[in-house]
Amino acid sequence: MAKFEKYIRAGLLGCTILSIVITGLIILSVSSETFRFFSHVSATEFFFGTEWSPQTAIRADQAASAGSFGAVPVFLGTFLVTLIAMAVAAPLGLYAAIYLSVYAGSRFRAWAKPILEILAGVPSVVYGYFAVITIAPFLRSAGEMLGLSIASESALTAGLVMGIMITPFVMSLSEDVISAVPKSLSFGSLAMGATQSETIKKVVLPAALPGIVSALLLGVSRGVGETMVVVMAAGMAANLTLNPLESVTTATVQIMTLLVGDHEFDSDKTLSAFALGFSLFFMTLILNIVALVIVKRYRERYD
Amino acid sequence: MTRLFQRHTRIAVRRVQRKKSPFIYKSYSKKPKHRLLRKRKAQEQRFRRTGLAAIVLASLFLVSLIWNIVASGYSAFTQVQVRIPVTYEQGLIEKEAYRTIIQKSLTELFPNVENRSEKRALFGLISRNAPYILQKEVQNNPSLVGERHEVWLPVSSQISIFYKQELYRQGERGGSVSPTEAAWITALAQSKRMRLSFNAAFFTNGDSREAERAGILASTAGSLLTIIVCVLMAFPLGVATAIYLEEFAPKNWFTDFVEININNLAAVPSIIFGLLGLAVYLNMFGLPRSSSLVGGMVLALLILPVIVIATRNALQAVPRSIRFAAAALGATPTQVVFHHTLIYALPGIMTGVILSIARAFGETAPLLMIGMVAFVVDVPKIFTDPATTLPVQVYLWSNNPELGFVEKTAAAIMVLLAFMALINLLAIYIRQRFEIKW
C-alpha cells in the first residue's frame, strides 16, 4: 500500500515537473534559433536598426539580396498599438470596475457582468474581422469628414479594437482589487462626509493602486502578445512612425508573416521571426514579473 | 483625505461664525444651496455617469459587433436555387457529360441566346457544382435515366449575391452582373423558377475555391479533433499538477518556483506557443505538419496553466474538515485526495476545464504557426490528417477577396460564436447544478 502511494505521488510530481519542462522547452527552442540568427546578423543591428525588410532574404546563399533586420519599426509599432489599446482599455476598464463594485445595484450587475464576460470570450479572430469590416471603414469616413486621411489598415483601428478586447480583462482584475480594499476604509471616509466619488478617488484607489497598476501591466502584456487583431487590422508594412493614422506592423504580425507557409529553417528570414519571438517572450515575462512584484511589495495589509 | 477634511472644516467653521452654515440646509430640499457642496454633488454625479457610460459603451460595442456579423452573415444560411427542366439522356449520362445536360436545358429555357459569349454567360448562371449534384442523383436513383424532371439547382456565387441583394436590399452593390444576366434572372424569377432554400451545403461541405460550395464541415471536424487531443493531454496533466501542488507539495523553493512558473506560463502570448510547436513538435520530433495532433498538443500547452489554476481553486474550496474526517477514518493521504477531496472539487474542476476548452476553441494564432492554414476540402478522419479549425477557417475566408466569401466568413463566425455560447452554457449549467456551496 505504501509503495502504491509512493508511485502515485511520484506520478503527480512528474506531471508537475513537466510544466517546468515546457517553460524550459520554450526558452531553449526559441533562444537556440535566436542565437543562430544573431550569429548571422549582429544584435546591434537588430535592436537599433531602423530598416525592417526581411522578405528579400529568401535563402542563405543569396548574399546579394540579404534583407535588413533593424527591428526598431516593429517594436515601435507594437508600442504604438498597445498604447492606443491601453488608452481605451484603462479608463473603460477602470470606470466599469468602479461602477460595478461601488454604484451598481444587484440587478444591474446581473446583466452587466455577463455582457462583459461575453466580450472577454469572443475569439480574437472575430474582433479582427470586425475591425476590418466595420471599424476601419467607419474610421475612414469619420476621418474624411474631419479632413484626415486614415489608411485602411491603421494603428488606430487595431488599437481601438484591441482596447475593447482587453477592457473586460482589465475590468475583472481591477474589480477584484477594488473589492479587496476593506470596507472599513471607505466607511470611515464616508462617515467624514466625503462623497462616494471622493472616497473612491482619495481612499479606495490609493489603497488599491498596486493592484491596479499590476492589472494595467498585465493588460499591456496581453496587448503586446495579441496577434489576430493586429494581423488583420494593422498591416504588414514596417513604417517607422508614431502617427496612429498610418499602417504599422507589430512583432506578432511579423512572426506570423515570416513563418506561415515557410518550411525551411535555414534562412535569416525565418530565424529573425524567432528573434522577435524571443524579444516578445521576454517583454511579456518582464511585464508579468514586474506586475507580480508590485503587488507583493507595495500591497498595504489591513488585517 | 486629511487635507480635504481640514479644508472643509475650515470653511464650515467660517460659515457657522457668519451664521450661514451650508450643512444645515432644509433636509427636504434635494438641491444643496452652497456653492462648494453643489460642486461636490455635481462631481459625484459626473463620476457616476462616467462609470455607467463605460459599461454602456462596452455593451454597445458588443451589440454592434453581433449586429454587424448577423446582418452580413445570415444570408449565407440560404442558397439561391433555380428550377430547370432536365432530361436525363442515356447517352450523355453514360459519357458522364452532366454539364452538357444542364447546358441543354438552359438553352431550352432561353432559345434565343445564340451569341457565343452570351451562351457562356448563360451557362455561368448555374453553379459549377451542379453537374456533381445531378451525378449523385442519378447514382442514387438509376431509374431517372431517360426521364425528364424539373430540378432545383444552386446558382453561381455572383448570381446568388445579386439575387440576395435584390431580395434583402442589403449592403452596397458590389456584384458584377451584366444587364443581360440581370434580365435572365428577372425572367426566371417571374416564371417562379428562382427560390431561396436552406443552405445545407454550408454545413456538409469542406472548404472550396468557389464561394457557393464552401462549407464548414471540414473545419468543424478539425476543431473537434484538435480539442480532443488538447483535452486528452491537458486535462490529466493539469489536474495532476494541481493536486500535487495543492495537496502534497512541501513548502520549499521548488514549489514556489513551480507556482511562479505556472502563473507566468498563463500570461505567455499564444503565438509563442506556436513558435514552440513549430520548433519542437515539427522540427525536433518530426510530427506531421498541419495535423490536428500537433494543433491539439500546442493548445494543450496553452490551456495547461489555466486548468492548473482552476483546479487548485476548486481544491482549495473544499473545506479542511472533509480531509480531516477522511483521514480520521483511516484513509491514506492519496485516498483522502482521490476518494474525497477530488470528488467534491470535481464540479469546479469541470467548469474550469470547459471554460479553458472554450478558450482553446477560439484560438487562431498558434495554429497558423504550425501550418493549420491548409486548404482542407475533405473531412479529417484521423489525428494526423491535414486539418484546419473553425477560427482558422474564418481567418482564411476573411482573406479571400471574392465577394461571395464575405457572407460565408460572417456565417462561420456566427457558428463559432454559437459553439462558444454552447460551451459556456454547459459550464454555467455544471456550476449551477453540481457545485457545492460550503
XYZ file of C-alpha atoms in Angstrom:
741
model
C 0.000 0.000 0.000
C 2.713 2.399 0.962
C 4.507 1.604 -2.272
C 1.373 2.370 -4.253
C 1.104 5.714 -2.505
C 4.658 6.475 -3.427
C 4.062 5.700 -7.090
C 1.053 7.958 -7.248
C 2.922 10.749 -5.564
C 5.852 10.305 -7.926
C 3.453 10.404 -10.875
C 1.926 13.646 -9.666
C 5.361 15.134 -9.118
C 6.322 14.052 -12.634
C 3.363 15.931 -14.091
C 4.350 18.985 -12.090
C 7.901 18.830 -13.368
C 6.546 18.612 -16.921
C 5.129 22.102 -16.586
C 8.624 23.375 -15.898
C 9.951 21.352 -18.797
C 7.505 23.199 -21.047
C 8.843 26.580 -19.993
C 12.344 25.230 -20.421
C 11.488 23.992 -23.908
C 10.043 27.363 -24.881
C 13.144 29.190 -23.761
C 15.511 26.591 -25.202
C 13.917 26.189 -28.609
C 13.281 29.861 -29.172
C 16.615 31.010 -27.839
C 18.670 28.496 -29.814
C 17.143 29.737 -33.076
C 17.639 33.288 -31.861
C 21.328 32.686 -31.225
C 21.632 31.162 -34.682
C 20.074 34.345 -36.014
C 22.458 36.561 -34.083
C 25.416 34.671 -35.495
C 24.353 35.941 -38.925
C 23.009 39.352 -38.020
C 24.526 41.496 -35.336
C 22.418 42.172 -32.271
C 23.071 45.896 -32.509
C 21.573 45.964 -35.986
C 18.542 44.057 -34.765
C 17.852 46.194 -31.718
C 18.854 49.592 -33.069
C 18.493 49.378 -36.847
C 15.604 51.304 -38.303
C 15.070 49.383 -41.529
C 12.969 46.223 -41.479
C 12.651 44.298 -44.747
C 13.369 40.647 -44.074
C 11.414 39.345 -47.050
C 14.249 39.844 -49.515
C 16.488 37.216 -47.955
C 14.988 34.030 -49.300
C 17.919 31.674 -48.901
C 21.199 31.813 -47.060
C 23.240 31.741 -50.261
C 21.561 34.815 -51.688
C 24.111 37.111 -50.166
C 23.421 39.846 -52.677
C 19.889 40.390 -51.503
C 20.255 39.894 -47.797
C 17.391 41.666 -46.102
C 17.758 44.261 -43.430
C 16.822 43.370 -39.901
C 16.512 46.564 -37.912
C 13.602 45.799 -35.619
C 13.030 49.297 -34.262
C 9.999 49.987 -36.520
C 8.488 46.686 -35.460
C 8.896 47.371 -31.749
C 7.708 50.943 -32.230
C 4.591 49.664 -33.974
C 3.950 47.210 -31.164
C 4.359 50.036 -28.681
C 2.032 52.359 -30.585
C -0.786 49.838 -30.986
C -0.520 48.761 -27.353
C -0.515 52.384 -26.220
C -3.724 53.105 -28.117
C -5.253 49.913 -26.789
C -4.406 50.833 -23.215
C -5.710 54.381 -23.749
C -9.037 52.706 -24.455
C -8.882 49.800 -22.038
C -7.524 51.558 -18.942
C -10.252 54.192 -18.481
C -13.035 51.948 -19.751
C -11.982 49.004 -17.625
C -11.317 51.066 -14.506
C -14.518 53.080 -14.669
C -16.536 49.962 -15.394
C -14.910 48.179 -12.456
C -15.563 51.106 -10.112
C -19.155 51.447 -11.214
C -19.822 47.732 -10.894
C -18.226 47.355 -7.489
C -19.419 50.585 -5.879
C -22.508 52.009 -7.539
C -24.257 49.211 -9.384
C -27.249 47.559 -7.788
C -27.504 43.814 -7.839
C -29.957 43.815 -10.718
C -27.726 45.980 -12.892
C -24.765 43.777 -12.090
C -26.730 40.696 -13.052
C -26.908 41.762 -16.664
C -23.803 43.943 -16.989
C -21.369 41.272 -15.786
C -22.384 38.617 -18.333
C -22.138 41.159 -21.159
C -18.568 41.966 -20.219
C -17.824 38.266 -19.850
C -19.153 37.623 -23.350
C -16.922 40.438 -24.578
C -13.975 38.617 -22.990
C -14.966 35.292 -24.524
C -15.258 36.390 -28.144
C -12.338 34.888 -30.091
C -9.748 37.391 -31.267
C -10.208 36.433 -34.907
C -13.775 37.713 -34.627
C -12.508 41.027 -33.288
C -10.070 41.168 -36.169
C -12.797 40.588 -38.711
C -14.993 43.195 -37.051
C -12.111 45.677 -37.123
C -11.592 45.156 -40.842
C -15.234 45.076 -41.900
C -16.791 47.699 -39.641
C -14.359 49.803 -37.615
C -11.854 50.546 -40.396
C -14.445 51.891 -42.891
C -16.143 53.797 -40.084
C -12.885 55.472 -39.036
C -12.074 56.219 -42.661
C -15.301 58.042 -43.291
C -15.061 59.785 -39.933
C -11.529 60.856 -40.829
C -12.653 62.127 -44.220
C -15.253 64.299 -42.539
C -12.512 65.812 -40.388
C -10.180 66.135 -43.335
C -7.810 63.377 -42.221
C -6.719 60.551 -44.403
C -6.708 57.314 -42.453
C -5.122 54.271 -44.035
C -7.435 51.299 -44.364
C -5.056 49.378 -42.162
C -4.091 51.702 -39.345
C -2.659 51.531 -35.863
C -5.749 53.367 -34.671
C -8.168 50.686 -35.873
C -6.151 47.843 -34.426
C -5.528 49.711 -31.175
C -9.172 50.655 -30.653
C -10.453 47.137 -31.209
C -7.691 45.611 -29.145
C -8.514 48.084 -26.385
C -12.119 46.913 -26.302
C -10.838 43.367 -26.256
C -8.609 43.980 -23.228
C -11.230 46.030 -21.356
C -13.019 43.096 -19.687
C -9.653 41.672 -18.661
C -8.552 44.930 -17.024
C -12.005 45.326 -15.537
C -12.229 41.959 -13.838
C -8.696 42.248 -12.447
C -9.250 45.729 -11.046
C -12.689 44.836 -9.725
C -11.098 42.091 -7.647
C -8.524 44.548 -6.373
C -11.085 47.231 -5.552
C -13.367 44.859 -3.697
C -10.369 43.584 -1.743
C -9.943 47.005 -0.119
C -11.537 46.696 3.319
C -14.975 48.259 3.609
C -13.978 49.923 6.881
C -11.711 52.303 4.969
C -14.429 53.622 2.706
C -16.940 53.651 5.563
C -14.536 55.794 7.517
C -14.214 58.213 4.643
C -17.950 58.348 4.036
C -18.544 58.970 7.717
C -16.299 62.002 7.489
C -18.697 63.462 4.962
C -16.822 62.692 1.766
C -18.952 61.830 -1.220
C -18.808 58.399 -2.777
C -16.602 59.589 -5.639
C -14.242 61.405 -3.278
C -13.994 58.240 -1.232
C -13.103 56.242 -4.326
C -10.617 58.743 -5.689
C -8.890 59.573 -2.426
C -9.211 56.455 -0.313
C -10.060 53.323 -2.278
C -7.944 53.872 -5.366
C -4.752 54.825 -3.491
C -5.194 51.729 -1.344
C -5.768 49.581 -4.424
C -3.101 51.269 -6.526
C -0.507 48.458 -6.618
C -3.161 46.004 -7.711
C -4.475 48.363 -10.358
C -1.023 49.073 -11.719
C -0.378 45.368 -11.969
C -3.740 44.867 -13.689
C -2.767 47.514 -16.234
C 0.636 45.913 -16.746
C -0.999 42.560 -17.363
C -3.269 44.321 -19.845
C -0.209 45.719 -21.627
C 1.318 42.265 -21.719
C -1.901 40.973 -23.278
C -1.813 43.704 -25.876
C 1.814 43.163 -26.784
C 1.204 39.472 -27.377
C -2.118 39.792 -29.177
C -1.894 38.523 -32.729
C -5.053 38.128 -34.759
C -6.458 41.641 -34.386
C -3.224 43.261 -35.489
C -2.610 40.746 -38.272
C -5.976 41.577 -39.755
C -6.223 45.284 -38.959
C -2.776 46.846 -38.530
C -0.962 45.888 -41.692
C 2.366 44.414 -42.709
C 4.464 47.410 -43.748
C 7.148 48.323 -41.230
C 6.765 52.099 -41.096
C 8.895 53.993 -38.656
C 6.128 56.242 -37.423
C 4.230 57.283 -34.350
C 1.277 58.506 -36.384
C -1.702 56.364 -35.383
C -3.434 57.029 -38.695
C -0.799 55.171 -40.666
C -0.299 51.500 -41.107
C 2.212 49.963 -38.719
C 3.354 46.448 -38.021
C 3.932 44.637 -34.765
C 6.218 41.861 -33.588
C 3.408 39.324 -33.623
C 2.376 40.260 -37.169
C 5.953 39.877 -38.364
C 6.340 36.483 -36.691
C 3.175 35.346 -38.423
C 4.023 36.609 -41.870
C 7.573 35.325 -41.708
C 6.707 31.816 -40.604
C 3.337 30.935 -42.089
C 3.807 28.770 -45.124
C 7.548 28.547 -44.678
C 9.108 25.152 -44.214
C 12.799 25.914 -44.235
C 14.596 26.945 -41.124
C 17.831 27.893 -42.783
C 17.292 31.478 -43.828
C 17.795 34.621 -41.808
C 14.222 35.484 -42.645
C 12.683 32.659 -40.647
C 15.290 32.900 -37.915
C 14.514 36.584 -37.459
C 10.969 35.564 -36.503
C 12.416 33.583 -33.631
C 14.476 36.573 -32.554
C 11.277 38.623 -32.496
C 9.503 35.879 -30.585
C 12.328 35.775 -28.084
C 12.103 39.526 -27.513
C 8.325 39.241 -27.203
C 8.621 36.435 -24.677
C 10.980 38.447 -22.539
C 8.942 41.614 -22.803
C 5.837 39.869 -21.537
C 7.805 37.905 -18.956
C 9.266 41.094 -17.514
C 5.864 42.797 -17.524
C 4.327 39.856 -15.691
C 7.097 39.642 -13.140
C 7.009 43.383 -12.505
C 3.236 43.167 -12.058
C 3.711 40.346 -9.562
C 6.450 42.159 -7.659
C 4.447 45.383 -7.430
C 1.535 43.550 -5.866
C 3.780 41.663 -3.452
C 5.867 44.609 -2.368
C 3.512 47.557 -2.282
C 0.282 45.971 -1.198
C -0.922 47.539 2.029
C -2.042 44.975 4.506
C -5.078 45.909 6.514
C -5.796 42.834 8.593
C -8.104 62.965 2.930
C -6.978 64.819 5.992
C -6.338 67.875 3.859
C -9.792 67.683 2.422
C -11.266 67.326 5.869
C -9.291 70.260 7.230
C -10.310 72.425 4.329
C -13.947 71.635 4.685
C -13.877 72.069 8.430
C -12.262 75.446 7.983
C -14.899 76.521 5.534
C -17.670 75.193 7.730
C -16.354 76.957 10.820
C -16.122 80.203 8.924
C -19.680 79.824 7.695
C -21.011 78.957 11.116
C -19.306 82.025 12.501
C -21.160 84.000 9.874
C -24.324 82.075 10.849
C -24.703 80.699 7.345
C -23.878 77.040 7.712
C -24.024 75.172 4.399
C -24.529 71.880 6.162
C -27.681 72.978 7.895
C -29.919 73.376 4.926
C -33.502 72.235 4.819
C -33.376 68.482 4.818
C -36.161 68.090 2.262
C -34.535 70.276 -0.358
C -32.622 67.969 -2.699
C -30.521 70.698 -4.246
C -27.694 71.814 -1.998
C -27.606 75.555 -1.761
C -23.995 76.100 -1.025
C -21.642 76.574 -3.958
C -18.980 74.144 -2.771
C -21.462 71.477 -1.844
C -23.173 71.884 -5.169
C -19.863 71.459 -6.907
C -19.110 68.301 -4.980
C -22.516 66.831 -5.724
C -22.074 67.632 -9.405
C -18.664 65.983 -9.339
C -20.208 62.933 -7.776
C -22.864 62.783 -10.489
C -20.274 63.196 -13.219
C -18.124 60.429 -11.823
C -21.040 58.088 -11.509
C -22.259 58.794 -15.014
C -18.794 58.233 -16.459
C -18.742 54.802 -14.860
C -22.140 53.983 -16.285
C -21.064 55.311 -19.680
C -18.051 52.973 -19.692
C -20.283 49.952 -19.226
C -22.845 51.183 -21.737
C -20.081 51.816 -24.269
C -18.719 48.300 -23.886
C -22.214 46.856 -24.220
C -22.888 48.974 -27.304
C -19.710 47.661 -28.853
C -20.812 44.089 -28.237
C -24.256 44.780 -29.656
C -22.827 46.405 -32.775
C -20.363 43.545 -33.215
C -23.075 40.915 -33.080
C -25.478 43.016 -35.129
C -22.927 43.562 -37.885
C -21.947 39.937 -38.078
C -25.503 38.651 -38.083
C -26.549 41.251 -40.653
C -23.816 40.287 -43.083
C -23.854 36.579 -42.315
C -27.434 35.396 -42.061
C -27.893 35.299 -45.831
C -25.225 32.589 -46.083
C -27.603 30.137 -44.470
C -29.810 30.329 -47.519
C -28.986 29.202 -51.014
C -30.402 30.613 -54.220
C -31.676 27.849 -56.474
C -33.087 27.815 -59.952
C -35.538 25.281 -61.326
C -34.695 23.934 -64.759
C -36.190 21.098 -66.804
C -33.583 18.355 -67.026
C -33.729 15.484 -69.466
C -31.613 12.599 -68.242
C -30.461 11.405 -71.647
C -28.954 7.957 -71.553
C -26.175 8.739 -73.995
C -24.967 11.756 -72.112
C -25.139 10.023 -68.721
C -23.041 7.149 -69.976
C -20.459 9.684 -71.089
C -20.811 11.408 -67.713
C -21.486 14.660 -69.562
C -23.749 16.140 -66.912
C -22.564 19.606 -67.768
C -23.964 19.194 -71.273
C -27.307 18.107 -69.854
C -27.567 21.299 -67.861
C -26.434 23.402 -70.800
C -29.078 21.798 -72.990
C -31.869 22.560 -70.586
C -30.660 26.141 -70.237
C -30.698 26.674 -73.991
C -34.154 25.183 -73.946
C -35.265 27.838 -71.473
C -33.634 30.687 -73.374
C -33.755 29.580 -77.017
C -32.906 32.974 -78.480
C -29.429 33.135 -76.936
C -27.054 32.389 -79.755
C -24.015 34.557 -79.347
C -21.097 32.522 -78.085
C -20.056 34.758 -75.217
C -23.676 35.207 -74.207
C -24.056 31.468 -74.124
C -21.102 31.175 -71.846
C -22.669 33.755 -69.547
C -25.920 31.802 -69.607
C -24.205 28.577 -68.616
C -22.418 30.507 -65.922
C -25.700 31.154 -64.146
C -25.637 27.691 -62.663
C -23.084 26.696 -60.049
C -20.098 24.735 -61.265
C -21.036 22.262 -58.585
C -24.377 21.443 -60.245
C -23.141 18.591 -62.513
C -21.945 16.702 -59.433
C -25.353 17.099 -57.824
C -27.013 15.592 -60.909
C -24.459 12.802 -60.957
C -25.202 11.966 -57.346
C -28.926 11.909 -58.001
C -28.532 9.517 -60.891
C -26.272 7.268 -58.838
C -28.794 7.178 -56.015
C -31.749 6.636 -58.303
C -30.754 4.916 -61.597
C -34.381 4.769 -62.746
C -34.119 8.502 -63.544
C -32.238 7.731 -66.740
C -34.301 8.598 -69.790
C -36.810 10.626 -67.793
C -37.465 14.352 -67.674
C -37.785 16.252 -64.425
C -37.809 19.741 -63.073
C -34.735 20.022 -60.877
C -33.685 22.717 -58.380
C -30.005 23.530 -58.793
C -27.847 26.107 -56.978
C -26.843 29.206 -58.934
C -23.291 30.539 -59.132
C -21.838 32.750 -56.442
C -22.178 36.045 -58.337
C -25.771 35.429 -59.273
C -26.511 34.392 -55.724
C -25.081 37.635 -54.347
C -27.060 39.656 -56.874
C -30.312 37.836 -56.116
C -29.889 38.123 -52.359
C -29.063 41.822 -52.645
C -32.215 42.381 -54.640
C -34.169 40.317 -52.159
C -32.812 41.643 -48.892
C -31.795 45.094 -50.190
C -28.630 44.764 -48.164
C -25.234 46.332 -48.446
C -23.669 48.208 -51.329
C -23.997 46.748 -54.797
C -20.663 45.138 -55.459
C -21.597 42.214 -57.677
C -20.504 42.143 -61.284
C -23.702 41.096 -63.009
C -24.286 42.279 -66.557
C -27.673 43.698 -67.655
C -28.358 40.585 -69.758
C -27.771 38.322 -66.783
C -29.979 40.535 -64.650
C -32.702 40.274 -67.291
C -32.434 36.471 -67.302
C -32.728 36.340 -63.562
C -35.763 38.604 -63.612
C -37.349 36.390 -66.261
C -36.603 33.265 -64.247
C -37.936 34.858 -61.084
C -41.136 35.937 -62.813
C -41.780 32.401 -64.036
C -41.276 31.214 -60.451
C -38.105 29.381 -61.280
C -35.989 31.011 -58.555
C -36.178 30.212 -54.875
C -34.270 30.515 -51.634
C -33.752 27.298 -49.778
C -31.843 26.337 -46.651
C -28.162 26.067 -47.482
C -27.404 22.613 -46.178
C -24.195 22.580 -48.220
C -22.714 25.134 -45.820
C -22.838 22.519 -43.069
C -21.968 19.446 -45.127
C -19.115 20.668 -47.344
C -15.455 21.306 -46.761
C -13.615 24.353 -47.951
C -13.812 25.270 -51.604
C -12.431 27.840 -54.003
C -15.987 28.560 -55.074
C -17.952 30.514 -52.527
C -21.269 28.784 -53.182
C -19.706 25.414 -52.424
C -17.603 26.315 -49.409
C -18.751 24.859 -46.117
C -17.606 24.432 -42.561
C -17.851 20.689 -42.034
C -14.135 20.007 -42.508
C -13.038 22.832 -40.242
C -15.576 21.952 -37.556
C -14.392 18.349 -37.615
C -10.817 19.627 -37.429
C -11.729 21.739 -34.426
C -13.274 18.740 -32.673
C -10.252 16.509 -33.328
C -7.916 19.242 -32.124
C -9.931 19.780 -28.955
C -9.984 16.039 -28.255
C -6.187 15.843 -28.437
C -5.895 19.017 -26.410
C -8.150 17.775 -23.599
C -6.623 14.297 -23.516
C -3.238 15.887 -22.948
C -4.004 18.928 -20.817
C -6.698 17.540 -18.515
C -4.743 14.728 -16.777
C -1.522 16.750 -16.746
C -3.135 19.872 -15.379
C -5.227 18.136 -12.736
C -2.277 16.028 -11.581
C -0.065 19.099 -11.277
C -2.736 20.945 -9.329
C -3.297 18.016 -6.974
C 0.396 17.755 -6.286
C 0.809 21.470 -5.660
C -2.288 21.769 -3.509
C -2.244 18.526 -1.515
C 1.237 17.047 -1.427
C 3.872 19.654 -2.201
C 6.133 20.582 0.681
C 6.606 24.287 1.213
C 10.020 24.913 -0.296
C 11.771 26.823 -3.042
C 10.900 24.217 -5.647
C 7.158 24.565 -5.037
C 7.417 28.351 -5.137
C 9.354 28.136 -8.365
C 6.742 25.870 -9.968
C 3.981 28.202 -8.855
C 5.634 31.305 -10.296
C 6.406 29.380 -13.434
C 2.802 28.297 -13.952
C 1.466 31.782 -13.307
C 3.882 33.145 -15.877
C 3.052 30.439 -18.371
C -0.577 31.553 -18.169
C 0.444 35.008 -19.388
C 2.771 33.983 -22.211
C 1.369 35.208 -25.569
C -0.294 32.411 -27.506
C 1.879 32.963 -30.562
C 4.938 31.920 -28.526
C 3.325 28.521 -28.045
C 3.024 28.394 -31.812
C 6.763 29.031 -32.102
C 7.359 26.234 -29.599
C 5.157 23.875 -31.593
C 6.986 24.762 -34.769
C 10.457 24.328 -33.311
C 9.864 21.339 -31.042
C 6.942 19.295 -32.360
C 7.554 19.803 -36.059
C 11.305 20.243 -36.355
C 12.587 18.198 -33.436
C 10.022 15.369 -33.235
C 9.047 15.490 -36.903
C 5.320 15.242 -36.269
C 3.072 15.815 -39.297
C 2.525 19.456 -40.256
C -0.976 20.928 -40.232
C -2.340 17.943 -38.338
C -4.878 18.183 -35.557
C -2.475 16.123 -33.421
C 0.118 18.896 -33.337
C -2.577 21.576 -33.091
C -4.092 19.877 -30.078
C -0.704 19.462 -28.434
C 0.071 23.155 -28.868
C -3.305 24.197 -27.487
C -2.810 21.787 -24.577
C 0.292 23.720 -23.510
C -1.711 26.900 -23.854
C -4.538 25.844 -21.529
C -2.459 23.754 -19.137
C -1.762 26.638 -16.728
C -5.411 27.706 -16.873
C -6.523 24.201 -15.879
C -3.938 24.044 -13.099
C -5.098 27.335 -11.622
C -8.804 26.437 -11.891
C -8.241 23.012 -10.326
C -6.272 24.492 -7.462
C -9.053 26.963 -6.737
C -11.588 24.154 -6.779
C -9.474 22.049 -4.412
C -8.961 24.994 -2.094
C -12.709 25.475 -1.847
C -13.149 22.025 -0.305
C -13.121 22.513 3.488
C -10.340 21.054 5.605
C -12.870 19.178 7.719
C -13.578 16.782 4.843
C -9.896 15.874 4.654
C -9.600 15.512 8.427
C -12.720 13.356 8.600
C -11.444 11.006 5.908
C -8.001 10.810 7.482
C -9.529 10.155 10.891
C -11.331 7.134 9.454
C -8.007 5.705 8.351
C -7.730 6.858 4.727
C -4.201 7.264 3.432
C -3.251 10.696 2.032
C -3.857 9.589 -1.555
C -7.150 8.014 -0.580
C -8.173 11.257 1.079
C -7.464 13.130 -2.123
C -8.808 10.702 -4.690
C -11.817 9.399 -2.761
C -12.959 12.584 -1.102
C -11.380 15.932 -1.910
C -11.216 15.386 -5.655
C -14.817 14.198 -5.840
C -16.089 17.301 -4.091
C -13.886 19.521 -6.229
C -14.903 17.840 -9.482
C -17.723 20.240 -10.496
C -15.397 23.190 -10.018
C -12.651 21.444 -11.973
C -15.028 20.590 -14.803
C -16.228 24.181 -15.008
C -12.649 25.395 -15.272
C -11.738 22.782 -17.857
C -14.773 23.546 -20.007
C -14.038 27.272 -19.913
C -10.461 26.614 -20.956
C -11.760 24.436 -23.798
C -13.754 27.451 -24.943
C -10.528 29.408 -24.991
C -8.720 26.720 -26.976
C -11.647 26.504 -29.369
C -11.363 30.168 -30.320
C -7.574 30.245 -30.602
C -6.107 31.002 -34.012
C -2.581 32.370 -33.961
C -0.605 29.344 -32.682
C -2.422 27.084 -35.132
C -1.415 29.286 -38.038
C 2.204 28.863 -36.953
C 2.109 25.088 -37.222
C 0.579 25.181 -40.672
C -3.077 24.561 -39.957
C -3.847 27.161 -42.601
C -4.122 24.367 -45.125
C -6.862 24.348 -47.728
C -8.861 21.418 -46.409
C -11.649 20.039 -48.566
C -12.062 16.604 -47.028
C -13.147 15.941 -43.506
C -10.084 14.872 -41.478
C -10.606 11.350 -40.209
C -7.572 10.646 -38.062
C -5.405 12.872 -35.958
C -2.565 13.016 -38.462
C -4.698 14.182 -41.413
C -4.174 17.763 -42.534
C -6.822 19.753 -40.760
C -7.940 23.252 -40.071
C -10.142 24.666 -37.339
C -13.183 26.903 -37.374
C -11.437 30.133 -36.320
C -8.655 29.491 -38.831
C -11.312 28.952 -41.491
C -12.768 32.333 -40.555
C -9.334 33.878 -40.977
C -8.787 32.172 -44.346
C -12.146 33.229 -45.717
C -11.750 36.768 -44.447
C -8.593 36.989 -46.546
C -10.388 35.800 -49.658
C -11.040 38.776 -51.913
C -14.008 37.135 -53.661
C -17.256 38.809 -52.718
C -19.119 35.567 -52.086
C -16.882 34.827 -49.134
C -17.953 37.867 -47.123
C -21.228 36.308 -46.056
C -19.506 32.954 -45.582
C -16.996 34.496 -43.174
C -19.699 36.161 -41.132
C -21.759 32.973 -41.123
C -18.770 30.929 -39.967
C -18.287 33.468 -37.171
C -21.923 33.011 -36.208
C -21.394 29.261 -35.965
C -18.180 29.823 -33.990
C -19.927 32.145 -31.556
C -22.790 29.669 -31.227
C -20.302 26.967 -30.269
C -18.699 29.313 -27.738
C -22.094 30.116 -26.254
C -22.922 26.416 -26.010
C -19.663 25.582 -24.263
C -20.126 28.447 -21.813
C -23.729 27.491 -21.121
C -22.561 23.968 -20.362
C -20.052 25.364 -17.876
C -22.716 27.540 -16.253
C -25.079 24.566 -16.066
C -22.486 22.394 -14.357
C -21.651 25.165 -11.931
C -25.288 25.813 -11.047
C -26.323 22.174 -10.882
C -23.425 20.399 -9.221
C -21.210 22.857 -7.408
C -21.408 22.551 -3.637
C -21.524 25.717 -1.596
C -19.725 25.097 1.696
